[in-house]
């Protein structure tokens, strides 16, 4: 499968990043199961903990518009190397994505990229099915 268009969208999204503190811009392009693409960029905040990663920005945009099924995400950053998602982003992706089939594309450019599954990036993921009534949450 060619990811060039999705990679180009992530690279373009990176240009909108707000990163005055780290000066490290990241862009993401999230592909839904029905073929729609949502992009995101990192948005920093002086308090740092309020910063949002590009991957989560894309997921939250998609979810806020009713999307719940995703097939792939491209991540592209200013590091000139493959840039895997942080742990928080991996967990957010695990909330909505099939670990074995969801593809994470770590891209330097349209020709230089690496494809991994979410399962490879987050073995032993904590997922919604792990919450059982009476176990962690009270029965509703």
CSV table of C-alpha atoms in Angstrom, one decimal:
chain,number,residue,atom,x,y,z
A,1,UNK,CA,0.0,0.0,0.0
A,2,UNK,CA,1.3,3.4,-0.9
A,3,UNK,CA,1.3,5.9,2.0
A,4,UNK,CA,2.7,8.9,0.0
A,5,UNK,CA,-0.5,11.0,0.2
A,6,UNK,CA,-1.0,10.4,3.9
A,7,UNK,CA,2.6,11.2,4.6
A,8,UNK,CA,2.3,14.4,2.6
A,9,UNK,CA,-0.7,15.4,4.7
A,10,UNK,CA,1.2,14.7,7.9
A,11,UNK,CA,4.2,16.8,6.7
A,12,UNK,CA,1.8,19.7,5.8
A,13,UNK,CA,0.1,19.4,9.2
A,14,UNK,CA,3.5,19.8,10.9
A,15,UNK,CA,3.7,23.3,9.4
A,16,UNK,CA,0.8,24.4,11.6
A,17,UNK,CA,2.5,23.2,14.9
A,18,UNK,CA,2.7,25.6,17.8
A,19,UNK,CA,6.0,24.7,19.4
A,20,UNK,CA,7.7,27.9,20.7
A,21,UNK,CA,9.3,26.1,23.7
A,22,UNK,CA,10.7,22.9,22.2
A,23,UNK,CA,10.9,24.2,18.6
A,24,UNK,CA,10.1,20.5,17.7
A,25,UNK,CA,7.2,20.4,15.3
A,26,UNK,CA,5.2,17.2,14.7
A,27,UNK,CA,2.4,16.5,12.2
A,28,UNK,CA,0.0,13.5,12.0
A,29,UNK,CA,-2.5,12.2,9.5
A,30,UNK,CA,-5.1,9.8,10.8
A,31,UNK,CA,-6.9,7.5,8.3
A,32,UNK,CA,-10.4,6.4,9.2
A,33,UNK,CA,-11.8,3.0,8.2
A,34,UNK,CA,-14.0,4.8,5.6
A,35,UNK,CA,-11.1,6.6,4.0
A,36,UNK,CA,-11.4,10.1,5.5
A,37,UNK,CA,-8.2,11.8,6.8
A,38,UNK,CA,-7.9,13.9,9.9
A,39,UNK,CA,-4.7,15.8,10.5
A,40,UNK,CA,-3.2,17.2,13.7
A,41,UNK,CA,-0.1,19.0,14.9
A,42,UNK,CA,1.4,19.4,18.3
A,43,UNK,CA,0.2,22.4,20.4
A,44,UNK,CA,2.5,23.4,23.2
A,45,UNK,CA,1.7,25.3,26.3
A,46,UNK,CA,4.0,27.1,28.7
A,47,UNK,CA,2.9,24.7,31.5
A,48,UNK,CA,4.0,21.7,29.4
A,49,UNK,CA,1.5,19.3,30.9
A,50,UNK,CA,-1.2,21.1,28.9
A,51,UNK,CA,0.7,20.4,25.7
A,52,UNK,CA,-1.1,18.1,23.2
A,53,UNK,CA,0.7,15.9,20.7
A,54,UNK,CA,-0.1,15.8,17.0
A,55,UNK,CA,-1.5,12.2,17.2
A,56,UNK,CA,-4.0,13.0,19.9
A,57,UNK,CA,-5.0,16.2,18.1
A,58,UNK,CA,-5.9,14.2,15.0
A,59,UNK,CA,-7.7,11.5,17.1
A,60,UNK,CA,-9.7,14.1,19.1
A,61,UNK,CA,-10.7,16.0,15.9
A,62,UNK,CA,-11.9,12.7,14.3
A,63,UNK,CA,-13.8,11.5,17.4
A,64,UNK,CA,-15.4,15.0,17.9
A,65,UNK,CA,-16.8,14.5,14.4
A,66,UNK,CA,-18.2,11.1,15.2
A,67,UNK,CA,-15.5,8.8,13.9
A,68,UNK,CA,-14.6,5.8,15.9
A,69,UNK,CA,-12.8,3.4,13.5
A,70,UNK,CA,-9.3,4.0,12.3
A,71,UNK,CA,-6.9,2.1,10.1
A,72,UNK,CA,-3.6,4.0,10.1
A,73,UNK,CA,-1.8,7.1,11.3
A,74,UNK,CA,1.3,8.8,9.9
A,75,UNK,CA,3.7,10.6,12.3
A,76,UNK,CA,6.3,13.1,10.9
A,77,UNK,CA,8.5,15.3,13.0
A,78,UNK,CA,11.4,17.7,12.9
A,79,UNK,CA,13.9,15.0,14.2
A,80,UNK,CA,14.9,13.7,10.7
A,81,UNK,CA,14.4,10.2,11.9
A,82,UNK,CA,11.5,7.8,12.6
A,83,UNK,CA,9.3,9.3,15.3
A,84,UNK,CA,7.2,6.9,17.3
A,85,UNK,CA,4.2,8.1,19.3
A,86,UNK,CA,4.6,8.8,23.0
A,87,UNK,CA,3.1,6.5,25.6
A,88,UNK,CA,0.0,8.6,26.1
A,89,UNK,CA,-0.7,8.7,22.4
A,90,UNK,CA,-0.2,5.0,22.1
A,91,UNK,CA,-2.8,4.5,24.9
A,92,UNK,CA,-5.3,6.9,23.2
A,93,UNK,CA,-4.9,5.0,19.9
A,94,UNK,CA,-5.5,1.7,21.8
A,95,UNK,CA,-8.9,3.1,22.9
A,96,UNK,CA,-10.2,3.2,19.3
A,97,UNK,CA,-7.9,0.9,17.2
A,98,UNK,CA,-7.4,-2.8,16.7
A,99,UNK,CA,-3.9,-3.4,18.0
A,100,UNK,CA,-3.0,-6.0,15.4
A,101,UNK,CA,-4.3,-4.3,12.2
A,102,UNK,CA,-3.9,-0.6,13.0
A,103,UNK,CA,-0.8,0.7,11.1
A,104,UNK,CA,1.5,3.3,12.5
A,105,UNK,CA,3.7,4.9,9.8
A,106,UNK,CA,6.8,6.6,11.0
A,107,UNK,CA,7.8,8.9,8.2
A,108,UNK,CA,10.9,10.9,7.3
A,109,UNK,CA,9.3,11.7,3.9
A,110,UNK,CA,7.2,10.1,1.2
A,111,UNK,CA,9.9,7.6,0.3
A,112,UNK,CA,11.5,6.9,3.6
A,113,UNK,CA,9.1,5.5,6.2
A,114,UNK,CA,8.6,2.5,8.5
A,115,UNK,CA,5.3,0.7,9.1
A,116,UNK,CA,4.5,-0.9,12.5
A,117,UNK,CA,1.3,-2.2,14.1
A,118,UNK,CA,0.0,-0.7,17.3
A,119,UNK,CA,0.5,-4.1,18.9
A,120,UNK,CA,4.2,-3.8,18.2
A,121,UNK,CA,4.4,-0.4,19.8
A,122,UNK,CA,2.2,-1.1,22.8
A,123,UNK,CA,2.4,-4.8,23.9
A,124,UNK,CA,0.0,-5.7,26.7
A,125,UNK,CA,-2.2,-2.6,26.0
A,126,UNK,CA,-4.9,-1.7,28.5
A,127,UNK,CA,-8.1,-1.5,26.5
A,128,UNK,CA,-11.7,-0.8,27.1
A,129,UNK,CA,-12.6,-4.5,27.3
A,130,UNK,CA,-10.3,-4.8,30.4
A,131,UNK,CA,-12.9,-2.8,32.4
A,132,UNK,CA,-15.4,-5.3,33.6
A,133,UNK,CA,-18.5,-4.4,35.7
A,134,UNK,CA,-17.8,-5.0,39.3
A,135,UNK,CA,-14.0,-5.3,38.6
A,136,UNK,CA,-13.0,-1.6,38.3
A,137,UNK,CA,-16.2,0.2,37.5
A,138,UNK,CA,-19.5,-0.3,39.5
A,139,UNK,CA,-22.1,-2.2,37.5
A,140,UNK,CA,-24.4,0.2,35.7
